[in-house]
Amino acid sequence: MRIALRLSAITGILCLVVTFSFAQTIKGVVKNVENGDGISAASIVLKGSTQGVVANEKGEFQINVSSLPATLTITSVNFEAQDISVTGTTFLTVSLKPMLGQEIVVSASRFSERLLESPVTVERVSAAAIKNAPAASYYDIIGKLKGVDVVNASLTFTSPTTRGFAGSGNTRFNQQVDGIDNQAPALNFSVGSVVGLSELDVESMELLPGASSALYGSGGMNGTLLINSKNPFKYTGLSFQAKSGVMNVGNDYRGTSPYYNFSARWAQKVSEKFAYKITSEYIHARDWLARDYRNYGRVGTNGAIKDGTRETDPNYDGINVYGDETTINLRSLVLNAIGAQVPFWQSYISQMPENIPVSRTGYTENELADPNTVNFKVGAALHYKITPKVEASLMGQMGTGNTIYTGSDRYSLKDLRIGQYKLEFKSDNWFLRAYTTQENAGESHNLTATARQFNELWKPSAQWYQQYGLAYMNAKMAGIGDIEAHNMARATADVGRPQAGSAEFTKLWDEVRLKPIYQNGGLFLDKSDLYVAEGQYNLSPLVNNAVELLVGGNWRQFVLNSENTLFHEVDGPIKINEVGAYLQVGREIIKNRLKLTASGRYDKNEYFKGKFTPRVTAVIKPAEDHNIRLSYQTAYRFPSTQQQWIDLTVGSGTLIGGNKVIWESYDLINNPGLSAPEFIANPANRIPVTYKEVKPESVVSYELGYKALIAKKLFVDAYVYTGEYENFIGRRDVVQFNDPANPAAYRGISVVVNSDVKVKTFGWAVGLDWRLPANFSVNGSVSSDEIRDIPNNFRSSFNAPKYRTVLGLSNSGFGPKNLMGFNINWRWQDKVNFEGDFASGTLDPIHMVDFALLYRLPLIKSQLKLGANNLFNQYYTNAIGNPSIGGLYYVAYTFNLL
């Protein structure tokens, strides 16, 4: 049914009659005023319309207009914009003056404005910057911006954040691609790396650090990223890119392997009214390997790294080892029973420790997970100009593939499929859009759950531990030392254990991973959807532009459908409805000196009380090209879909959502759990954790910033901020005694709670961009983020280094005819105390150098790039339990990348 509706909609657009109208053709060239070189990819737009083109590699362009005179707006990254009045068809020569900070941004206030004059901190990445960057993926460029942290769950899963709270699938950070919320409705990760834009189709990225809910809604606690695609009316023709390289160099656990990335884009402007584009990308590689085999002491979903290996700790639980989460007290559950059956052992057993924890033997991620990351995505868009100022578009993009993701556990995402579809009507003053995101987890499975059930399949734990206990006692009675006795017992119990990669192993593994979690398997059956409708109107012309007046609103619905493998779905799929509206007013109080803007947004989720988030900003201009910005910003987020409704057993505990229905199902209302850290430290410390309704989290942030363009060559951007979080949402681990037949037995549960105190954050950053002679550029930044006033035993998952630095040197043109270029950058970050649902621990400092050497071939509109990510192959990890990332070395050929 879904496919039929999509095909009907696309067919309807294709059947529109394409209308050709008489037009005047304007031709010209855009040049650099300093050296006379043509400026490729300069934007030429008919002012007051959506019509525009981009200049070719020589700076040449031609644009059709319906009548003359007409005004053209000419812009290019790092050049001063110009408006040109055209009265005839004489060939135009437009000279632009190089100048930093002139890029046009929209994210700061939803109005177009110069980066230099934005009222809040904004980072912008242009298509030209993407083209010249060393990063193999444009997503990785974001990690080189000031104040940004990224977490890599695998090669194709990059999750950025600002001002703390880094993690896979960061729900405090919004991402939008062409206005589409980029978060998977159930899995809570950004889908931009699975479905979405290829590098060839990205026009720009804008990053708005910090609180941004006032304009962008729930989730904008720590920033919003807007990714914009190329319009087929402006960017036409065939483009393709081929990248090939190597990775996993020097990896003892996974040998050197190839990396492939191929993408293509075809766009055609059929007429002044109709244009279309088709895009595709294919990635294939052997992914980075998560290989942290340190011992982990778990309490529910919390824990800490401890000493010990499989050979020295009978209860060993490796971080990236799965199946060893199954553990029992051998003394109480096995040895006491053996003593009752073998009387002459009874007295010996009675003198043993009361608690002898022993875990099953697990398998490493290298043995279990498919190492082949495959991602294929395809997209298409049809654009139709209803009038010169109103454009309709219908787009669809789908992605599928295999990869690995870290959430509350490590997940092997196999045959994952995600689709996004949007219908939009857009003018220069308003837009209306409706879209949907639809995910299908395919054969994706939880590695921990699958491995534990795999162990039960080849030998049930009751049998395994019985064999272990008998062998252990025989060894002890023979006078063998304790650890050696444990190892001998394990060898005995592991007889018949399938060897990873064998035919028997594959048969049993497939049997378990393809069985749903609720049937004692590892498969989760997620087929959740998101539906959104939203609109915005710029009312400024209606008040004669006396003020900037903007209104907007949206509705969205989550439909969670995991068939009880991920969520608590007693009565079928769960629907969550949200509505929101916003208003913004801005006015220049003192001409060219002071501008004030105020905005406010109200949002209501059907399970929570409504939230109002205001924002007030001021831009003070004490001198030309010097701007001081002040802002009071608020943001909020409703608990994520998982924080509301998850019901999932992971490791040695269970994750549950904050909805009261789930608490009742675990009898946590009448039989509250006890705070786990205190109880584990001393069983006499029994502090009950009672049910409290989870509230939306909110933050109030104050920022002081300064931007300056000095001598037209040095761009400075600095800020300091403070934030105060209220009703901070986190997790608390509890132990619950739930077995009357065994009063000593308890289970670990992780519950969602709000902090009773206000949590404070503080940070600052300074960034420089300096244009030097001979096409050289230097850029760098230093930034810091801290969190304060964290309650005891409260896991904040702040996960940010106290300090980080970025330093870069580039040249956009040297050698014969300035056809060569290079880009090198270095990033360092301090150690991080990382806290996550999967595992927690300390991350070492990271030093990383990226490098690219470029050679342009203008006669065939091509570019060659030799790139290295992590040039010196210093393996690092940016989240506990995530893969170790080494060097990726590649060569790329790109044709017609504008």
PDB file of C-alpha atoms in Angstrom, residues 105 107 122-127 130 137-142 145 202-207 225-228:
ATOM      1  CA  VAL A 105      23.382  31.489   7.005  1.00  0.00           C
ATOM      2  CA  SER A 107      19.918  28.518  10.901  1.00  0.00           C
ATOM      3  CA  VAL A 122      26.933  29.425  13.878  1.00  0.00           C
ATOM      4  CA  GLU A 123      29.405  27.234  12.016  1.00  0.00           C
ATOM      5  CA  ARG A 124      29.045  26.805   8.257  1.00  0.00           C
ATOM      6  CA  VAL A 125      30.580  24.258   5.892  1.00  0.00           C
ATOM      7  CA  SER A 126      30.258  24.977   2.175  1.00  0.00           C
ATOM      8  CA  ALA A 127      30.352  22.610  -0.782  1.00  0.00           C
ATOM      9  CA  ILE A 130      33.690  19.645   1.532  1.00  0.00           C
ATOM     10  CA  SER A 137      32.920  11.342   4.677  1.00  0.00           C
ATOM     11  CA  TYR A 138      31.489  14.849   4.807  1.00  0.00           C
ATOM     12  CA  TYR A 139      29.961  13.996   8.198  1.00  0.00           C
ATOM     13  CA  ASP A 140      33.474  13.749   9.616  1.00  0.00           C
ATOM     14  CA  ILE A 141      34.164  17.375   8.681  1.00  0.00           C
ATOM     15  CA  ILE A 142      31.803  18.439  11.446  1.00  0.00           C
ATOM     16  CA  LEU A 145      34.601  22.557  13.827  1.00  0.00           C
ATOM     17  CA  VAL A 202      25.449  18.598  -0.333  1.00  0.00           C
ATOM     18  CA  GLU A 203      25.287  22.346  -0.867  1.00  0.00           C
ATOM     19  CA  SER A 204      26.085  23.391   2.696  1.00  0.00           C
ATOM     20  CA  MET A 205      25.935  22.450   6.359  1.00  0.00           C
ATOM     21  CA  GLU A 206      25.074  24.841   9.169  1.00  0.00           C
ATOM     22  CA  LEU A 207      25.763  23.998  12.788  1.00  0.00           C
ATOM     23  CA  LEU A 225      22.687  20.673  12.375  1.00  0.00           C
ATOM     24  CA  LEU A 226      21.058  21.672   9.098  1.00  0.00           C
ATOM     25  CA  ILE A 227      22.228  19.952   5.903  1.00  0.00           C
ATOM     26  CA  ASN A 228      21.045  21.446   2.615  1.00  0.00           C
TER      27      ASN A 228
END
